[in-house]
Tab-separated table of C-alpha atoms and ligand atoms in Angstrom:
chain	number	residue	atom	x	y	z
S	1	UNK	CA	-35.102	-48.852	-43.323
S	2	UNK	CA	-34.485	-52.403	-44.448
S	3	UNK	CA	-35.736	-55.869	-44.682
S	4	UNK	CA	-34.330	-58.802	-46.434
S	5	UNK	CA	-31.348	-57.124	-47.739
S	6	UNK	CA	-33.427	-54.312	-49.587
S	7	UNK	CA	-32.485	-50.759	-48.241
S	8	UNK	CA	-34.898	-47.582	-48.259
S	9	UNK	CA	-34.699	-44.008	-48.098
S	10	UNK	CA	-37.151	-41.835	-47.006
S	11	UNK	CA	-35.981	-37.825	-47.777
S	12	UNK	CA	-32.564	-36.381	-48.277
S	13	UNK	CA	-31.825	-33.072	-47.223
S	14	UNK	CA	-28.335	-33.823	-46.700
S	15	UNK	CA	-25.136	-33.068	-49.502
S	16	UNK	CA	-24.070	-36.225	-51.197
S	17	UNK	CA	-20.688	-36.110	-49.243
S	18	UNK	CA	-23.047	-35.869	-46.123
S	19	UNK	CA	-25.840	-38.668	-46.964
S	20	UNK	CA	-22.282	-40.814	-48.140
S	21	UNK	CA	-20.704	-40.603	-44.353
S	22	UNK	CA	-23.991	-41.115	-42.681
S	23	UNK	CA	-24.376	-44.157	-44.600
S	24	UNK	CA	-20.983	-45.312	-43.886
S	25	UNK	CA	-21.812	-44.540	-40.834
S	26	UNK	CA	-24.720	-47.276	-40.477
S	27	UNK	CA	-22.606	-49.697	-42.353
S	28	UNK	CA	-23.824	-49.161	-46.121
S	29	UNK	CA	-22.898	-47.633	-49.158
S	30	UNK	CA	-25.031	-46.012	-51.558
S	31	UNK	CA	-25.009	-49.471	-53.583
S	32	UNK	CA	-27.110	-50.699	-50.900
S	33	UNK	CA	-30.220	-48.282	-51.264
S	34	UNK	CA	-32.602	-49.247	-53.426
S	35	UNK	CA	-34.815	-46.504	-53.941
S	36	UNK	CA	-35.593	-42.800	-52.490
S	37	UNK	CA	-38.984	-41.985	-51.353
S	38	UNK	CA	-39.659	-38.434	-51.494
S	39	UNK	CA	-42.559	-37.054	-48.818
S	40	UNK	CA	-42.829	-33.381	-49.945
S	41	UNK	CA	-40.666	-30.365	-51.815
S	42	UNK	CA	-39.079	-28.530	-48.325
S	43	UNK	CA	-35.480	-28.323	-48.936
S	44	UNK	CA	-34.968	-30.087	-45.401
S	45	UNK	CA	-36.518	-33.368	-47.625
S	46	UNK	CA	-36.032	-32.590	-51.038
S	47	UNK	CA	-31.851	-30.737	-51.413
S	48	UNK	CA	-30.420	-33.802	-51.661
S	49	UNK	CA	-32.519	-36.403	-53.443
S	50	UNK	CA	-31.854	-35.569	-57.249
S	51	UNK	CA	-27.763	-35.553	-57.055
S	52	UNK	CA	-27.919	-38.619	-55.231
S	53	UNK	CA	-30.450	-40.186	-57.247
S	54	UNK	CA	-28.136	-39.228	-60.034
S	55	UNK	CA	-24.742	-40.177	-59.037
S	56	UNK	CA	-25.870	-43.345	-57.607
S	57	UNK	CA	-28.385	-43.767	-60.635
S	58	UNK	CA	-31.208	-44.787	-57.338
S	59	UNK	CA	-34.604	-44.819	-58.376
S	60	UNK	CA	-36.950	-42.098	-57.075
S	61	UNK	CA	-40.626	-42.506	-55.729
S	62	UNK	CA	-42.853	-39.280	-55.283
S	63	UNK	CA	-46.288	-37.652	-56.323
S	64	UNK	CA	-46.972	-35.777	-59.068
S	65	UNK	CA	-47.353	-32.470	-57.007
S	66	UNK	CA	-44.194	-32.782	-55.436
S	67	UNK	CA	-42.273	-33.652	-58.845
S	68	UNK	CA	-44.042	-30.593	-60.147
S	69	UNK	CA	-43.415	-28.190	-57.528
S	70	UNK	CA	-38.995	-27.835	-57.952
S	71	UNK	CA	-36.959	-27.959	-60.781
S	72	UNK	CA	-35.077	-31.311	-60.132
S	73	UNK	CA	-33.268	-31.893	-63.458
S	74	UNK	CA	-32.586	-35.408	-64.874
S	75	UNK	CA	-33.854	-38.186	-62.688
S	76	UNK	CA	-32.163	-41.725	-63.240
S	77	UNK	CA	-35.665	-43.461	-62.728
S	78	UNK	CA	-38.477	-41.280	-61.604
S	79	UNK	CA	-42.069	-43.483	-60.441
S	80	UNK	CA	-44.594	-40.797	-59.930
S	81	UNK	CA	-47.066	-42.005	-57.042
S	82	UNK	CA	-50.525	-41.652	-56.152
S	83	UNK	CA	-51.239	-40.267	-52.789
S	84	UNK	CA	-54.107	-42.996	-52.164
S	85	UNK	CA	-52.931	-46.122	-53.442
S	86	UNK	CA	-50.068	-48.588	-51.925
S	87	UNK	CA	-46.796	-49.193	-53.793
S	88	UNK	CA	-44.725	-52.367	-53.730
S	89	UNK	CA	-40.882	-52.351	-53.767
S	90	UNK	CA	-39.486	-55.976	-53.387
S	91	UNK	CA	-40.707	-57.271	-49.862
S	92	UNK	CA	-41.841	-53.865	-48.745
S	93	UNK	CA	-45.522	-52.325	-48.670
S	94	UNK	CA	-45.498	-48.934	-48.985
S	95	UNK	CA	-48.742	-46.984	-48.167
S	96	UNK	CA	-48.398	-42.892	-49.083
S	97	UNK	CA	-50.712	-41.147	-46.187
S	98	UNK	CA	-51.735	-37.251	-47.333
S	99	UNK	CA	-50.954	-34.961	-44.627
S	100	UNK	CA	-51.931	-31.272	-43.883
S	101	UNK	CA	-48.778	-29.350	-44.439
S	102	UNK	CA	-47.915	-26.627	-46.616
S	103	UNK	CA	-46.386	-28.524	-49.599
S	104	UNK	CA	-48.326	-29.257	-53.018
S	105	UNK	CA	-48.614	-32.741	-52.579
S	106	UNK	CA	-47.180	-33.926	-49.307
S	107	UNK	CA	-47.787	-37.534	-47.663
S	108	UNK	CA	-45.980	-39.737	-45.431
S	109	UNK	CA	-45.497	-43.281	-45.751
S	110	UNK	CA	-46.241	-46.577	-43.659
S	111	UNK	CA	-43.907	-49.317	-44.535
S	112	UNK	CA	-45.063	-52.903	-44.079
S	113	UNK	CA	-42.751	-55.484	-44.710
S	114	UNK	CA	-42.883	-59.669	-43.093
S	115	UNK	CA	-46.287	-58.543	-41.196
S	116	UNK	CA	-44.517	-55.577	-38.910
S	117	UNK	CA	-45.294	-51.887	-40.280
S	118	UNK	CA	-43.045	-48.696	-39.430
S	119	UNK	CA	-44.702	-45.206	-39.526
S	120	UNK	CA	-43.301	-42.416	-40.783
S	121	UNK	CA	-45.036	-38.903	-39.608
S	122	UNK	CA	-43.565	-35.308	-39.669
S	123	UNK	CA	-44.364	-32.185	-41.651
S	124	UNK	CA	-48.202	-31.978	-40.983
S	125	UNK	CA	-49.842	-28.699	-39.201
S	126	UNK	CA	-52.734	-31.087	-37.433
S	127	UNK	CA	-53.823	-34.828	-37.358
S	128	UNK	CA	-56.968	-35.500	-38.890
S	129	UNK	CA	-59.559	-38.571	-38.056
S	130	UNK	CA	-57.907	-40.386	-41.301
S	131	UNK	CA	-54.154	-39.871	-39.958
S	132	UNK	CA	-54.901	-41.645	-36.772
S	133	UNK	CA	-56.668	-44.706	-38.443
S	134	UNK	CA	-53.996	-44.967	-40.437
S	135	UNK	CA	-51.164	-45.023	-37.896
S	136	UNK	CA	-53.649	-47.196	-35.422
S	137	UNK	CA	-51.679	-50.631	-35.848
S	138	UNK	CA	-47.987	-49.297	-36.220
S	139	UNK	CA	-44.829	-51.608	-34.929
S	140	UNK	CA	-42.580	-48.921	-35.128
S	141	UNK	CA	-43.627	-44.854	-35.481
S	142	UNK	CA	-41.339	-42.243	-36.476
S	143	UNK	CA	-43.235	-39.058	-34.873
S	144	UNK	CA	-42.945	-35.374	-35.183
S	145	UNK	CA	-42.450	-33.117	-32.166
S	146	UNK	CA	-41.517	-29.854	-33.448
S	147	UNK	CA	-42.287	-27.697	-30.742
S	148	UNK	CA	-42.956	-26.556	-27.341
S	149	UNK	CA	-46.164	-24.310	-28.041
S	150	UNK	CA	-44.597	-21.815	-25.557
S	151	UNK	CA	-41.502	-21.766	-26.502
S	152	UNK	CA	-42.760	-20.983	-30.539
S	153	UNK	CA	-44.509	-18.401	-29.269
S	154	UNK	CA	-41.564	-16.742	-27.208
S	155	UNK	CA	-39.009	-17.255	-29.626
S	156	UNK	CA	-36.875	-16.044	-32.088
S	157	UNK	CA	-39.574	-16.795	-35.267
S	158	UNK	CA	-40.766	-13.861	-37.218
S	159	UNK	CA	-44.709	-13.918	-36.507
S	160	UNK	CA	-45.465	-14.873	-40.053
S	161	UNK	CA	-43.563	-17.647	-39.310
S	162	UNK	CA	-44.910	-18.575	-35.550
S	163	UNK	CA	-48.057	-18.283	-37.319
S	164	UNK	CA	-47.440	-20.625	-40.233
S	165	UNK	CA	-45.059	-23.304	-37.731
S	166	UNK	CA	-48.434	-23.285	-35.435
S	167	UNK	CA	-51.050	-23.337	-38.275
S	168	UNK	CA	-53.128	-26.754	-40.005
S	169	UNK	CA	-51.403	-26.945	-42.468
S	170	UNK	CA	-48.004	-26.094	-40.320
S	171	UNK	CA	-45.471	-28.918	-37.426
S	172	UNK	CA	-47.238	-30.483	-34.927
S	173	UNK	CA	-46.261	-29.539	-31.591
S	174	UNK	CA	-45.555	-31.991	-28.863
S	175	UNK	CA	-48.958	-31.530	-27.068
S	176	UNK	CA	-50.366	-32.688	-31.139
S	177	UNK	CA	-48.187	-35.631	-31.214
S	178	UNK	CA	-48.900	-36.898	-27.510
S	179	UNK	CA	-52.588	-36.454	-28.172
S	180	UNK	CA	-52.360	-38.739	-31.347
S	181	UNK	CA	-50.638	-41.736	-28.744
S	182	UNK	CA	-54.043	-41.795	-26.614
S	183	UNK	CA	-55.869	-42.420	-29.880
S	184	UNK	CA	-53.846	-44.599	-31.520
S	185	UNK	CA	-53.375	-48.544	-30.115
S	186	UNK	CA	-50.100	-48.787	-29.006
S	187	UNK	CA	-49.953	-52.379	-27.918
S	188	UNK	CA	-48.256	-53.840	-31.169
S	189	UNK	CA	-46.124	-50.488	-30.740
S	190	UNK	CA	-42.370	-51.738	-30.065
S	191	UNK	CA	-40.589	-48.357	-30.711
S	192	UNK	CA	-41.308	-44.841	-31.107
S	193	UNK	CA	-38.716	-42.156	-32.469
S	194	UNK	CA	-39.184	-38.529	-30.894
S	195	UNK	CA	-38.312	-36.337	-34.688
S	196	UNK	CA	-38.685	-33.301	-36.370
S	197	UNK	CA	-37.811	-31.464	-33.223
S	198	UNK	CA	-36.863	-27.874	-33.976
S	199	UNK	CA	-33.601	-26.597	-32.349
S	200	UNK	CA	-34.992	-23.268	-31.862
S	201	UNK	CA	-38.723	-23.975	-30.632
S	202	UNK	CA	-38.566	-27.352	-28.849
S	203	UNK	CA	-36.151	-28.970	-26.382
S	204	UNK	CA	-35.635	-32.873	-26.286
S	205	UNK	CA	-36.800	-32.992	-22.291
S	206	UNK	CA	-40.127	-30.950	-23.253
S	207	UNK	CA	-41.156	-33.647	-26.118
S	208	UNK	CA	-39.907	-36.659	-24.361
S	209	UNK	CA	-41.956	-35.296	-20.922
S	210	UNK	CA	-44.976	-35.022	-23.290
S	211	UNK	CA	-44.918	-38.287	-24.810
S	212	UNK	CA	-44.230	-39.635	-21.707
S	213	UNK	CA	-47.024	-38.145	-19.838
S	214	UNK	CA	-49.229	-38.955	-23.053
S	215	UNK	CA	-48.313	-43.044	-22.761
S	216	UNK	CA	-47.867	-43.923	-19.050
S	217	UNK	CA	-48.911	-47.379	-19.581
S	218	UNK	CA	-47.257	-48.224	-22.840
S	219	UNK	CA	-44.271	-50.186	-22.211
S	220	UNK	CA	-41.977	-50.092	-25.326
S	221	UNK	CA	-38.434	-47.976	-26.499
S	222	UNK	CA	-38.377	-44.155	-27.027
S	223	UNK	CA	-36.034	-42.743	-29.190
S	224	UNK	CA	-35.015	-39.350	-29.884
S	225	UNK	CA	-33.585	-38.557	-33.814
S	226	UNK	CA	-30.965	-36.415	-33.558
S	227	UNK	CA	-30.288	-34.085	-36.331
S	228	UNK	CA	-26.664	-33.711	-36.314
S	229	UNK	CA	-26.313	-37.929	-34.811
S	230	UNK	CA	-29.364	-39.605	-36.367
S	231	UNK	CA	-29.868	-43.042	-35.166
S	232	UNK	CA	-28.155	-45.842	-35.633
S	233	UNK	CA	-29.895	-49.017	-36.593
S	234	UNK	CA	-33.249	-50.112	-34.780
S	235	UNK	CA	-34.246	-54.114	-34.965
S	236	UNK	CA	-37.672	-54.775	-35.010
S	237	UNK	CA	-38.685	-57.827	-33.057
G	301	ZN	ZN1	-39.602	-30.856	-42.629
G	302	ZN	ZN1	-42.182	-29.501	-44.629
């Protein structure tokens, strides 16, 4: 995201060659970010962030937990977080959120920045009463819809795995994230990004019907992240 010519990154799973193009991509160069922020150790978050962060010589944000949890070598400029208190980097707020997901330390992040605040949440097995006050006044929300909770259960997953995907501390599904949309106010919400969706348990039409179904009255843009096309840039009114 970005605001006032400061540039954030939230996870990188992606190969420096890869993170390079998809920045090109979106118009910017790895001059242009000014810091990584790190939400948990799963390689799909994590592969990336330390040979970036070194080539590029970016600072790096995360908690102590997830610092402590992989072997990342030399880090440019580490700043170890607290999970519970708000972070500043130049006009941006940045408020860590603890999640249930099986990770040592994992949170997500709300990002506040001129008044409007985006929120980022994947990588949690359930959303607790916390979560959803937290996420209650959000302009923009990133959401996880990992999967269809029939198609998990049918598919190709080894049950230890169905089991763990499924579990508190697992993805929400798409029947978890609806849910979340009639709790939350969603009159400030301007845009909401369908991610996280597993290519193996989850189709886009199944999440999008579900979110759908889940905010009939709300009138705003869905999104869906795409893992191979991302998304280009999103303006916040
Ligand atoms: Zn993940
Ligand atoms: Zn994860």
């Amino acid at each position: 995201m970005e605001h006032d010519g400061t540039c954030l990154l939230i996870d990188l799973g992606f190969t420096v060659k890869e993170t390079e193009k998809r920045l090109r991509r979106v118009g910017r160069s790895p001059a242009d970010v000014a810091a990584v922020l790190v939400t948990h150790e799963h390689g799909d978050h994590i592969h990336g962030v330390a040979p970036f962060a070194r080539k590029h010589c970016v600072p790096v944000y995360m908690t102590s937990g997830t610092y402590n949890s992989k072997r990342l070598g030399h880090l440019p400029q580490l700043h170890v977080i607290s999970c519970h208190e708000s972070i500043f980097i130049e006009t941006f707020e940045i408020t860590p959120v603890p999640v249930p997901h099986d990770a040592r330390e994992p949170c997500q992040y709300l990002i506040s920045a001129d008044g409007r605040t985006l929120g980022l949440l994947t990588d949690l097995g359930h959303v607790t009463r916390f979560i959803e006050e937290q996420y209650s006044q959000c302009d923009a929300l990133i959401l996880e819809c990992n999967h269809d909770v029939k198609m998990l259960a049918t598919g190709p997953y080894s049950a230890r795995l169905k089991k763990r995907v499924a579990g508190n501390y697992g993805h929400l599904s798409n029947e978890q994230a609806a849910s979340l949309l009639t709790k939350v106010d969603l009159d400030r919400l301007q845009h909401l990004v369908i991610a996280h969706v597993s290519e193996k348990n989850n189709m886009p039409m199944l999440a999008r019907d579900e979110i759908c179904s889940a905010s009939e009255r709300w009138s705003g843009k869905l999104w869906l992240a795409d893992q191979s096309d991302g998304l280009d840039w999103i303006d916040l009114a």
